[in-house]
């Protein structure tokens, strides 16, 4: 479905601030893959998403979507088939609009070209979908989103992303700004949506146990490279200690990032 061939990304090339964020990434994401991604700060995880989404063009290499070369396709065009969720709950939804208006925008995105407007039938549909979140939001459809909590906003962003039927969902530490209870709730919701609707998704997390628990495939990134790519039975049987050991076996380096190692749980 998505193929990255020898992707490199160099920032500020030729200056004293030159940084190589991606070093020859080769990756084939298959339809239905739910890939979790871990790696220390600065490993290139967000840059990988930015190159897939077209926020930046790579310095070298090619990107294919269903065998179409999209390497130079601008971000707004790719946004039609890529849904992206960020750490900040305020980014996914429009604060000054009501919940139902926000949902309507997503619907229109999901059913391209279909002439639909907000009527009672649509409202009933939204109500049913909001019930899936189990937060009582189905009774607050006329409220402006600025009245909702971070956890509620992130749950809505997730729901609306799913409604818009993207071919690929990119989640970049989308629970990191939430308290532990809401983070767990959003994570379970994410897993439920992706699994039940058989979506293709990539999820960055700094929590290694979450990365192991969710998805069918785990990538570890380190200094701009994918150093581990584990799936199937091997992924199912993985433990945090096992992951740390595998990293050592390939890199002959200890994992040093505190954030990554402290999030054992
Ligand atoms: N827009 C940018 N301009 C310059 N350097 C950047 C930019 N974005 C990322 N980098 C650098 O690229 C490297 C990888 O960053 P990033 O992809 O954000 O890592 P991660 O998400 O794994 O923490 C870091 O060294 C970072 O400073
Ligand atoms: Mg990042």
GROMACS .gro file of N, CA and C and ligand atoms in nm, residues 9-12 17-22 37-50 56 172-173 204 221-224 259, ligand 1:
model
  126
    9UNK      N    1   1.628   1.242   0.471
    9UNK     CA    2   1.587   1.381   0.492
    9UNK      C    3   1.698   1.454   0.566
   10UNK      N    4   1.748   1.557   0.500
   10UNK     CA    5   1.853   1.639   0.560
   10UNK      C    6   1.797   1.779   0.579
   11UNK      N    7   1.802   1.830   0.701
   11UNK     CA    8   1.760   1.968   0.727
   11UNK      C    9   1.881   2.060   0.721
   12UNK      N   10   1.858   2.182   0.676
   12UNK     CA   11   1.962   2.286   0.671
   12UNK      C   12   2.091   2.238   0.605
   17UNK      N   13   2.413   2.400   1.079
   17UNK     CA   14   2.302   2.332   1.147
   17UNK      C   15   2.254   2.208   1.074
   18UNK      N   16   2.331   2.160   0.979
   18UNK     CA   17   2.288   2.044   0.902
   18UNK      C   18   2.256   1.925   0.993
   19UNK      N   19   2.137   1.869   0.975
   19UNK     CA   20   2.094   1.752   1.054
   19UNK      C   21   2.037   1.649   0.958
   20UNK      N   22   2.086   1.526   0.968
   20UNK     CA   23   2.027   1.419   0.888
   20UNK      C   24   1.924   1.349   0.975
   21UNK      N   25   1.797   1.369   0.944
   21UNK     CA   26   1.689   1.315   1.028
   21UNK      C   27   1.649   1.174   0.984
   22UNK      N   28   1.661   1.145   0.855
   22UNK     CA   29   1.628   1.011   0.805
   22UNK      C   30   1.742   0.964   0.716
   37UNK      N   31   0.541   0.263   1.658
   37UNK     CA   32   0.678   0.310   1.636
   37UNK      C   33   0.734   0.368   1.766
   38UNK      N   34   0.849   0.315   1.807
   38UNK     CA   35   0.917   0.370   1.924
   38UNK      C   36   1.057   0.416   1.883
   39UNK      N   37   1.120   0.491   1.970
   39UNK     CA   38   1.255   0.538   1.942
   39UNK      C   39   1.281   0.662   2.025
   40UNK      N   40   1.408   0.684   2.058
   40UNK     CA   41   1.441   0.795   2.147
   40UNK      C   42   1.410   0.929   2.081
   41UNK      N   43   1.417   1.034   2.159
   41UNK     CA   44   1.394   1.169   2.107
   41UNK      C   45   1.491   1.200   1.995
   42UNK      N   46   1.440   1.255   1.888
   42UNK     CA   47   1.528   1.291   1.776
   42UNK      C   48   1.560   1.176   1.683
   43UNK      N   49   1.495   1.060   1.704
   43UNK     CA   50   1.523   0.942   1.621
   43UNK      C   51   1.474   0.960   1.477
   44UNK      N   52   1.380   1.054   1.456
   44UNK     CA   53   1.328   1.078   1.321
   44UNK      C   54   1.184   1.032   1.302
   45UNK      N   55   1.117   0.999   1.410
   45UNK     CA   56   0.980   0.946   1.402
   45UNK      C   57   0.883   1.047   1.340
   46UNK      N   58   0.884   1.169   1.394
   46UNK     CA   59   0.794   1.272   1.342
   46UNK      C   60   0.832   1.310   1.199
   47UNK      N   61   0.960   1.315   1.172
   47UNK     CA   62   1.005   1.347   1.036
   47UNK      C   63   0.957   1.240   0.937
   48UNK      N   64   0.957   1.115   0.981
   48UNK     CA   65   0.906   1.008   0.896
   48UNK      C   66   0.759   1.036   0.860
   49UNK      N   67   0.680   1.074   0.960
   49UNK     CA   68   0.538   1.107   0.933
   49UNK      C   69   0.527   1.229   0.842
   50UNK      N   70   0.611   1.328   0.867
   50UNK     CA   71   0.606   1.449   0.783
   50UNK      C   72   0.639   1.419   0.638
   56UNK      N   73   0.697   1.779   0.441
   56UNK     CA   74   0.825   1.807   0.376
   56UNK      C   75   0.844   1.706   0.265
  172UNK      N   76   0.067   1.062   1.610
  172UNK     CA   77   0.198   1.100   1.664
  172UNK      C   78   0.185   1.134   1.812
  173UNK      N   79   0.213   1.037   1.897
  173UNK     CA   80   0.203   1.053   2.043
  173UNK      C   81   0.073   1.122   2.081
  204UNK      N   82   0.302   0.647   1.667
  204UNK     CA   83   0.424   0.674   1.743
  204UNK      C   84   0.388   0.684   1.891
  221UNK      N   85   1.297   0.306   1.585
  221UNK     CA   86   1.384   0.397   1.509
  221UNK      C   87   1.495   0.447   1.599
  222UNK      N   88   1.609   0.471   1.536
  222UNK     CA   89   1.725   0.518   1.610
  222UNK      C   90   1.814   0.596   1.514
  223UNK      N   91   1.841   0.721   1.549
  223UNK     CA   92   1.929   0.807   1.467
  223UNK      C   93   1.896   0.801   1.318
  224UNK      N   94   1.768   0.815   1.286
  224UNK     CA   95   1.728   0.825   1.146
  224UNK      C   96   1.714   0.695   1.071
  259UNK      N   97   1.326   0.885   2.882
  259UNK     CA   98   1.181   0.887   2.860
  259UNK      C   99   1.134   0.750   2.812
  266LIG     N1  100   1.192   2.139   1.072
  266LIG     C1  101   1.311   2.098   1.115
  266LIG     N2  102   1.420   2.175   1.095
  266LIG     C2  103   1.542   2.135   1.138
  266LIG     N3  104   1.565   2.020   1.203
  266LIG     C3  105   1.460   1.939   1.226
  266LIG     C4  106   1.328   1.974   1.184
  266LIG     N4  107   1.243   1.874   1.222
  266LIG     C5  108   1.319   1.783   1.283
  266LIG     N5  109   1.449   1.820   1.287
  266LIG     C6  110   1.561   1.742   1.345
  266LIG     O1  111   1.556   1.611   1.291
  266LIG     C7  112   1.586   1.514   1.390
  266LIG     C8  113   1.468   1.419   1.405
  266LIG     O2  114   1.360   1.490   1.466
  266LIG     P1  115   1.215   1.427   1.485
  266LIG     O3  116   1.175   1.359   1.359
  266LIG     O4  117   1.128   1.533   1.538
  266LIG     O5  118   1.243   1.314   1.597
  266LIG     P2  119   1.141   1.235   1.690
  266LIG     O6  120   1.003   1.262   1.648
  266LIG     O7  121   1.182   1.092   1.676
  266LIG     O8  122   1.170   1.283   1.831
  266LIG     C9  123   1.619   1.591   1.517
  266LIG     O9  124   1.757   1.606   1.524
  266LIG    C10  125   1.551   1.724   1.495
  266LIG    O10  126   1.615   1.827   1.564
   0.00000   0.00000   0.00000
